């Protein structure tokens, strides 16, 4: 295994100005200082792998850096501009300097996962990788052999969202059952706005705070008045937007 310094010299474009080393972050698109910032070096190597070696960027994942107080967040790439409900990150990555004991930061990554609703967290210091997975509020940790073990974890989590995309397409084509499935999952609160068409109405309707029972859907229409609809009223779903 190459040293971190060797990896950086091979994979990153490094330049000096006033005796200080810089590189251009592949995600943020701006200069970042490397001198005296050991965690930034590890972060840039991780980003390089995700962009150039994982086979997931940009078609399957979107990458955010220094977002929500997390070093790196990975999200599923939005492929349909009309289906953009809130989703927690597919994965949260916290990078540490080379000599750092990753196990000392277990509580940190678990806290981030709990707060964000994300199910997978990674601690990475270039030499070691620990993956944390959350299921039913229980955490499991495993050491990974290399960064190549990360894409399968991402895809496993990402595939859970594919069902929702299929249900969205069905609802857009008029399936009331799919519409009910989606409002139960994404419409309970004000977090997402669900827009749909009703038969006999010229303009689409936007709703929040959905409740459904016995194929009857109640909702707050345009933020003003509670109304209800059933399969006879429903024409098609238009969008779900965070």
C-alpha positions as YAML, in Angstrom:
chain: A
units: angstrom
residues:
- id: 1
  name: UNK
  ca: [0.00, 0.00, 0.00]
- id: 2
  name: UNK
  ca: [1.35, 3.40, -0.98]
- id: 3
  name: UNK
  ca: [1.80, 6.07, 1.64]
- id: 4
  name: UNK
  ca: [-0.76, 8.86, 1.79]
- id: 5
  name: UNK
  ca: [1.83, 11.31, 0.47]
- id: 6
  name: UNK
  ca: [2.49, 9.07, -2.54]
- id: 7
  name: UNK
  ca: [-1.23, 8.67, -3.21]
- id: 8
  name: UNK
  ca: [-1.75, 12.41, -3.09]
- id: 9
  name: UNK
  ca: [1.16, 13.13, -5.42]
- id: 10
  name: UNK
  ca: [-0.18, 10.59, -7.94]
- id: 11
  name: UNK
  ca: [-3.90, 11.30, -7.82]
- id: 12
  name: UNK
  ca: [-4.27, 14.96, -6.96]
- id: 13
  name: UNK
  ca: [-3.09, 18.04, -8.78]
- id: 14
  name: UNK
  ca: [-0.88, 19.74, -6.20]
- id: 15
  name: UNK
  ca: [0.57, 23.21, -6.56]
- id: 16
  name: UNK
  ca: [2.44, 25.57, -4.26]
- id: 17
  name: UNK
  ca: [2.00, 29.24, -3.62]
- id: 18
  name: UNK
  ca: [3.95, 31.13, -0.97]
- id: 19
  name: UNK
  ca: [5.42, 27.82, 0.23]
- id: 20
  name: UNK
  ca: [1.93, 26.41, 0.88]
- id: 21
  name: UNK
  ca: [0.49, 23.32, -0.84]
- id: 22
  name: UNK
  ca: [-2.97, 23.54, -2.40]
- id: 23
  name: UNK
  ca: [-5.25, 21.36, -4.45]
- id: 24
  name: UNK
  ca: [-8.60, 21.99, -6.07]
- id: 25
  name: UNK
  ca: [-11.44, 20.11, -4.40]
- id: 26
  name: UNK
  ca: [-13.13, 17.93, -7.02]
- id: 27
  name: UNK
  ca: [-16.55, 18.59, -5.51]
- id: 28
  name: UNK
  ca: [-16.43, 22.13, -4.16]
- id: 29
  name: UNK
  ca: [-14.45, 23.37, -7.16]
- id: 30
  name: UNK
  ca: [-12.29, 25.67, -5.08]
- id: 31
  name: UNK
  ca: [-8.79, 25.68, -3.67]
- id: 32
  name: UNK
  ca: [-8.19, 23.90, -0.39]
- id: 33
  name: UNK
  ca: [-5.03, 24.10, 1.68]
- id: 34
  name: UNK
  ca: [-3.32, 20.77, 2.34]
- id: 35
  name: UNK
  ca: [-0.41, 21.90, 4.53]
- id: 36
  name: UNK
  ca: [-1.22, 21.39, 8.18]
- id: 37
  name: UNK
  ca: [-4.59, 19.82, 7.36]
- id: 38
  name: UNK
  ca: [-4.10, 16.04, 7.55]
- id: 39
  name: UNK
  ca: [-7.83, 15.29, 7.52]
- id: 40
  name: UNK
  ca: [-8.27, 17.27, 4.30]
- id: 41
  name: UNK
  ca: [-5.68, 15.06, 2.62]
- id: 42
  name: UNK
  ca: [-7.63, 11.94, 3.60]
- id: 43
  name: UNK
  ca: [-10.88, 13.54, 2.48]
- id: 44
  name: UNK
  ca: [-9.52, 14.40, -0.96]
- id: 45
  name: UNK
  ca: [-8.33, 10.82, -1.48]
- id: 46
  name: UNK
  ca: [-11.79, 9.53, -0.56]
- id: 47
  name: UNK
  ca: [-13.44, 12.00, -2.94]
- id: 48
  name: UNK
  ca: [-11.03, 11.03, -5.72]
- id: 49
  name: UNK
  ca: [-12.02, 7.38, -5.32]
- id: 50
  name: UNK
  ca: [-15.75, 8.09, -5.33]
- id: 51
  name: UNK
  ca: [-15.51, 10.24, -8.46]
- id: 52
  name: UNK
  ca: [-13.00, 8.24, -10.48]
- id: 53
  name: UNK
  ca: [-13.07, 4.65, -9.23]
- id: 54
  name: UNK
  ca: [-16.43, 3.83, -7.64]
- id: 55
  name: UNK
  ca: [-18.42, 3.71, -10.89]
- id: 56
  name: UNK
  ca: [-21.30, 5.49, -9.14]
- id: 57
  name: UNK
  ca: [-20.65, 9.19, -9.72]
- id: 58
  name: UNK
  ca: [-22.51, 11.07, -11.10]
- id: 59
  name: UNK
  ca: [-25.22, 8.72, -12.40]
- id: 60
  name: UNK
  ca: [-26.00, 6.97, -9.12]
- id: 61
  name: UNK
  ca: [-24.76, 9.27, -6.37]
- id: 62
  name: UNK
  ca: [-24.36, 12.94, -5.58]
- id: 63
  name: UNK
  ca: [-21.59, 14.05, -3.23]
- id: 64
  name: UNK
  ca: [-21.75, 16.90, -0.73]
- id: 65
  name: UNK
  ca: [-18.74, 18.13, 1.24]
- id: 66
  name: UNK
  ca: [-18.90, 19.88, 4.62]
- id: 67
  name: UNK
  ca: [-22.69, 19.66, 4.61]
- id: 68
  name: UNK
  ca: [-24.76, 19.62, 7.82]
- id: 69
  name: UNK
  ca: [-21.52, 19.50, 9.85]
- id: 70
  name: UNK
  ca: [-20.54, 16.21, 8.17]
- id: 71
  name: UNK
  ca: [-17.27, 15.76, 6.30]
- id: 72
  name: UNK
  ca: [-18.91, 14.02, 3.33]
- id: 73
  name: UNK
  ca: [-22.50, 13.08, 2.52]
- id: 74
  name: UNK
  ca: [-23.53, 10.77, -0.31]
- id: 75
  name: UNK
  ca: [-27.03, 11.04, -1.78]
- id: 76
  name: UNK
  ca: [-28.88, 9.18, -4.48]
- id: 77
  name: UNK
  ca: [-28.77, 11.13, -7.73]
- id: 78
  name: UNK
  ca: [-32.12, 12.73, -8.57]
- id: 79
  name: UNK
  ca: [-33.20, 11.35, -11.94]
- id: 80
  name: UNK
  ca: [-36.75, 12.71, -12.04]
- id: 81
  name: UNK
  ca: [-37.15, 16.41, -11.30]
- id: 82
  name: UNK
  ca: [-40.76, 15.82, -10.25]
- id: 83
  name: UNK
  ca: [-39.86, 13.22, -7.62]
- id: 84
  name: UNK
  ca: [-37.62, 15.02, -5.16]
- id: 85
  name: UNK
  ca: [-38.87, 14.25, -1.63]
- id: 86
  name: UNK
  ca: [-36.58, 14.59, 1.34]
- id: 87
  name: UNK
  ca: [-34.26, 11.63, 1.80]
- id: 88
  name: UNK
  ca: [-31.50, 11.33, 4.39]
- id: 89
  name: UNK
  ca: [-28.00, 10.73, 3.04]
- id: 90
  name: UNK
  ca: [-27.30, 7.25, 1.72]
- id: 91
  name: UNK
  ca: [-24.04, 7.45, 3.64]
- id: 92
  name: UNK
  ca: [-22.21, 9.82, 5.98]
- id: 93
  name: UNK
  ca: [-18.41, 9.75, 5.90]
- id: 94
  name: UNK
  ca: [-16.16, 11.14, 8.62]
- id: 95
  name: UNK
  ca: [-12.47, 11.32, 7.78]
- id: 96
  name: UNK
  ca: [-9.68, 11.37, 10.34]
- id: 97
  name: UNK
  ca: [-5.93, 11.94, 10.23]
- id: 98
  name: UNK
  ca: [-3.74, 8.91, 9.48]
- id: 99
  name: UNK
  ca: [-2.65, 8.10, 13.02]
- id: 100
  name: UNK
  ca: [-6.11, 8.57, 14.55]
- id: 101
  name: UNK
  ca: [-7.76, 5.61, 16.31]
- id: 102
  name: UNK
  ca: [-11.10, 5.33, 14.53]
- id: 103
  name: UNK
  ca: [-12.79, 3.52, 17.39]
- id: 104
  name: UNK
  ca: [-12.48, 6.69, 19.47]
- id: 105
  name: UNK
  ca: [-15.02, 8.28, 17.12]
- id: 106
  name: UNK
  ca: [-17.66, 5.56, 17.18]
- id: 107
  name: UNK
  ca: [-20.07, 7.64, 19.27]
- id: 108
  name: UNK
  ca: [-19.66, 10.55, 16.88]
- id: 109
  name: UNK
  ca: [-20.66, 8.62, 13.75]
- id: 110
  name: UNK
  ca: [-23.52, 6.87, 15.55]
- id: 111
  name: UNK
  ca: [-24.81, 10.25, 16.74]
- id: 112
  name: UNK
  ca: [-24.69, 11.60, 13.19]
- id: 113
  name: UNK
  ca: [-26.60, 8.60, 11.87]
- id: 114
  name: UNK
  ca: [-29.29, 8.90, 14.52]
- id: 115
  name: UNK
  ca: [-29.78, 12.62, 13.95]
- id: 116
  name: UNK
  ca: [-29.81, 12.48, 10.14]
- id: 117
  name: UNK
  ca: [-31.81, 9.28, 9.71]
- id: 118
  name: UNK
  ca: [-29.04, 7.85, 7.55]
- id: 119
  name: UNK
  ca: [-28.41, 4.10, 7.80]
- id: 120
  name: UNK
  ca: [-24.72, 3.85, 6.84]
- id: 121
  name: UNK
  ca: [-21.71, 5.67, 8.27]
- id: 122
  name: UNK
  ca: [-18.03, 5.41, 7.45]
- id: 123
  name: UNK
  ca: [-14.96, 6.27, 9.53]
- id: 124
  name: UNK
  ca: [-11.84, 6.53, 7.36]
- id: 125
  name: UNK
  ca: [-8.23, 7.48, 8.11]
- id: 126
  name: UNK
  ca: [-6.62, 6.20, 4.88]
- id: 127
  name: UNK
  ca: [-5.23, 3.07, 6.56]
- id: 128
  name: UNK
  ca: [-8.47, 1.76, 8.06]
- id: 129
  name: UNK
  ca: [-12.16, 1.88, 7.19]
- id: 130
  name: UNK
  ca: [-14.97, 1.06, 9.61]
- id: 131
  name: UNK
  ca: [-18.52, 0.83, 8.29]
- id: 132
  name: UNK
  ca: [-21.45, 1.39, 10.65]
- id: 133
  name: UNK
  ca: [-24.90, 0.21, 9.64]
- id: 134
  name: UNK
  ca: [-28.11, 0.98, 11.48]
- id: 135
  name: UNK
  ca: [-31.16, -1.26, 11.51]
- id: 136
  name: UNK
  ca: [-34.04, -0.86, 13.95]
- id: 137
  name: UNK
  ca: [-31.92, 1.59, 15.98]
- id: 138
  name: UNK
  ca: [-29.19, -1.04, 16.46]
- id: 139
  name: UNK
  ca: [-25.69, -0.34, 15.14]
- id: 140
  name: UNK
  ca: [-23.33, -2.91, 13.66]
- id: 141
  name: UNK
  ca: [-19.71, -2.12, 12.82]
- id: 142
  name: UNK
  ca: [-17.39, -3.89, 10.39]
- id: 143
  name: UNK
  ca: [-13.87, -3.24, 9.18]
- id: 144
  name: UNK
  ca: [-13.65, -3.00, 5.39]
- id: 145
  name: UNK
  ca: [-10.67, -4.20, 3.38]
- id: 146
  name: UNK
  ca: [-10.52, -1.23, 1.02]
- id: 147
  name: UNK
  ca: [-12.53, 1.62, -0.47]
- id: 148
  name: UNK
  ca: [-13.74, -0.85, -3.10]
- id: 149
  name: UNK
  ca: [-16.01, -2.37, -0.44]
- id: 150
  name: UNK
  ca: [-17.98, 0.87, -0.13]
- id: 151
  name: UNK
  ca: [-19.90, 1.00, -3.47]
- id: 152
  name: UNK
  ca: [-21.80, -2.27, -2.77]
- id: 153
  name: UNK
  ca: [-22.96, -0.80, 0.57]
- id: 154
  name: UNK
  ca: [-24.17, 2.33, -1.20]
- id: 155
  name: UNK
  ca: [-26.02, 0.37, -3.88]
- id: 156
  name: UNK
  ca: [-27.67, -1.85, -1.28]
- id: 157
  name: UNK
  ca: [-29.11, 1.23, 0.39]
- id: 158
  name: UNK
  ca: [-29.86, 3.02, -2.88]
- id: 159
  name: UNK
  ca: [-31.88, 0.12, -4.25]
- id: 160
  name: UNK
  ca: [-34.42, 0.57, -1.45]
- id: 161
  name: UNK
  ca: [-35.46, 3.84, -3.12]
- id: 162
  name: UNK
  ca: [-36.04, 2.25, -6.51]
- id: 163
  name: UNK
  ca: [-39.42, 0.88, -5.39]
- id: 164
  name: UNK
  ca: [-40.58, 4.40, -4.57]
- id: 165
  name: UNK
  ca: [-39.51, 5.65, -7.99]
- id: 166
  name: UNK
  ca: [-41.53, 2.88, -9.64]
- id: 167
  name: UNK
  ca: [-44.55, 3.67, -7.46]
- id: 168
  name: UNK
  ca: [-44.22, 7.34, -8.39]
- id: 169
  name: UNK
  ca: [-44.29, 6.48, -12.09]
- id: 170
  name: UNK
  ca: [-47.41, 4.36, -11.55]
- id: 171
  name: UNK
  ca: [-49.14, 7.18, -9.67]
- id: 172
  name: UNK
  ca: [-48.25, 9.63, -12.44]
- id: 173
  name: UNK
  ca: [-50.05, 7.23, -14.77]
- id: 174
  name: UNK
  ca: [-53.14, 7.24, -12.56]
- id: 175
  name: UNK
  ca: [-52.65, 4.45, -9.99]
- id: 176
  name: UNK
  ca: [-54.51, 5.43, -6.82]
- id: 177
  name: UNK
  ca: [-52.96, 2.56, -4.86]
- id: 178
  name: UNK
  ca: [-49.49, 3.89, -5.66]
- id: 179
  name: UNK
  ca: [-50.62, 7.39, -4.72]
- id: 180
  name: UNK
  ca: [-51.77, 6.13, -1.31]
- id: 181
  name: UNK
  ca: [-48.45, 4.31, -0.79]
- id: 182
  name: UNK
  ca: [-46.53, 7.52, -1.51]
- id: 183
  name: UNK
  ca: [-48.65, 9.88, 0.59]
- id: 184
  name: UNK
  ca: [-48.29, 7.51, 3.54]
- id: 185
  name: UNK
  ca: [-44.52, 7.61, 3.18]
- id: 186
  name: UNK
  ca: [-43.90, 11.21, 2.11]
- id: 187
  name: UNK
  ca: [-47.03, 13.21, 2.88]
- id: 188
  name: UNK
  ca: [-47.70, 12.81, 6.59]
- id: 189
  name: UNK
  ca: [-46.18, 16.17, 7.52]
- id: 190
  name: UNK
  ca: [-45.32, 19.49, 5.87]
- id: 191
  name: UNK
  ca: [-41.83, 18.32, 4.89]
- id: 192
  name: UNK
  ca: [-42.83, 17.50, 1.30]
- id: 193
  name: UNK
  ca: [-45.45, 19.10, -0.93]
- id: 194
  name: UNK
  ca: [-47.45, 16.62, -3.01]
- id: 195
  name: UNK
  ca: [-49.09, 17.99, -6.15]
- id: 196
  name: UNK
  ca: [-51.75, 16.04, -8.04]
- id: 197
  name: UNK
  ca: [-54.71, 16.44, -10.37]
- id: 198
  name: UNK
  ca: [-58.35, 15.79, -9.62]
- id: 199
  name: UNK
  ca: [-60.91, 14.89, -12.23]
- id: 200
  name: UNK
  ca: [-63.02, 17.84, -13.27]
- id: 201
  name: UNK
  ca: [-60.57, 20.45, -11.96]
- id: 202
  name: UNK
  ca: [-58.53, 22.53, -14.37]
- id: 203
  name: UNK
  ca: [-55.60, 23.33, -12.08]
- id: 204
  name: UNK
  ca: [-53.43, 20.90, -10.09]
- id: 205
  name: UNK
  ca: [-53.81, 20.71, -6.31]
- id: 206
  name: UNK
  ca: [-51.00, 20.90, -3.74]
- id: 207
  name: UNK
  ca: [-51.36, 19.22, -0.38]
- id: 208
  name: UNK
  ca: [-49.59, 18.42, 2.90]
- id: 209
  name: UNK
  ca: [-50.46, 16.60, 6.15]
- id: 210
  name: UNK
  ca: [-52.01, 13.61, 4.39]
- id: 211
  name: UNK
  ca: [-53.97, 10.88, 6.17]
- id: 212
  name: UNK
  ca: [-55.39, 7.80, 4.48]
- id: 213
  name: UNK
  ca: [-57.82, 5.11, 5.57]
- id: 214
  name: UNK
  ca: [-60.01, 2.68, 3.63]
- id: 215
  name: UNK
  ca: [-58.99, 4.22, 0.29]
- id: 216
  name: UNK
  ca: [-60.03, 7.67, 1.47]
- id: 217
  name: UNK
  ca: [-57.33, 10.36, 1.59]
- id: 218
  name: UNK
  ca: [-57.62, 13.49, 3.74]
- id: 219
  name: UNK
  ca: [-55.19, 16.37, 3.32]
- id: 220
  name: UNK
  ca: [-54.57, 20.08, 3.84]
- id: 221
  name: UNK
  ca: [-55.24, 21.71, 0.48]
- id: 222
  name: UNK
  ca: [-52.95, 24.59, -0.50]
- id: 223
  name: UNK
  ca: [-52.16, 25.15, 3.18]
- id: 224
  name: UNK
  ca: [-55.68, 26.40, 3.92]
- id: 225
  name: UNK
  ca: [-58.46, 23.85, 4.17]
- id: 226
  name: UNK
  ca: [-58.75, 20.13, 4.87]
- id: 227
  name: UNK
  ca: [-60.37, 18.12, 2.10]
- id: 228
  name: UNK
  ca: [-60.71, 14.49, 1.10]
- id: 229
  name: UNK
  ca: [-60.55, 12.44, -2.07]
- id: 230
  name: UNK
  ca: [-60.96, 8.86, -3.23]
- id: 231
  name: UNK
  ca: [-60.15, 6.85, -6.32]
- id: 232
  name: UNK
  ca: [-63.12, 8.34, -8.17]
- id: 233
  name: UNK
  ca: [-61.73, 11.86, -7.69]
- id: 234
  name: UNK
  ca: [-58.07, 11.11, -8.39]
- id: 235
  name: UNK
  ca: [-56.68, 11.64, -11.88]
- id: 236
  name: UNK
  ca: [-52.90, 11.47, -11.49]
- id: 237
  name: UNK
  ca: [-49.92, 12.47, -9.38]
- id: 238
  name: UNK
  ca: [-47.81, 15.40, -10.61]
- id: 239
  name: UNK
  ca: [-44.90, 15.80, -8.19]
- id: 240
  name: UNK
  ca: [-43.49, 15.25, -4.71]
- id: 241
  name: UNK
  ca: [-41.04, 17.99, -3.79]
- id: 242
  name: UNK
  ca: [-39.10, 18.72, -0.62]
...
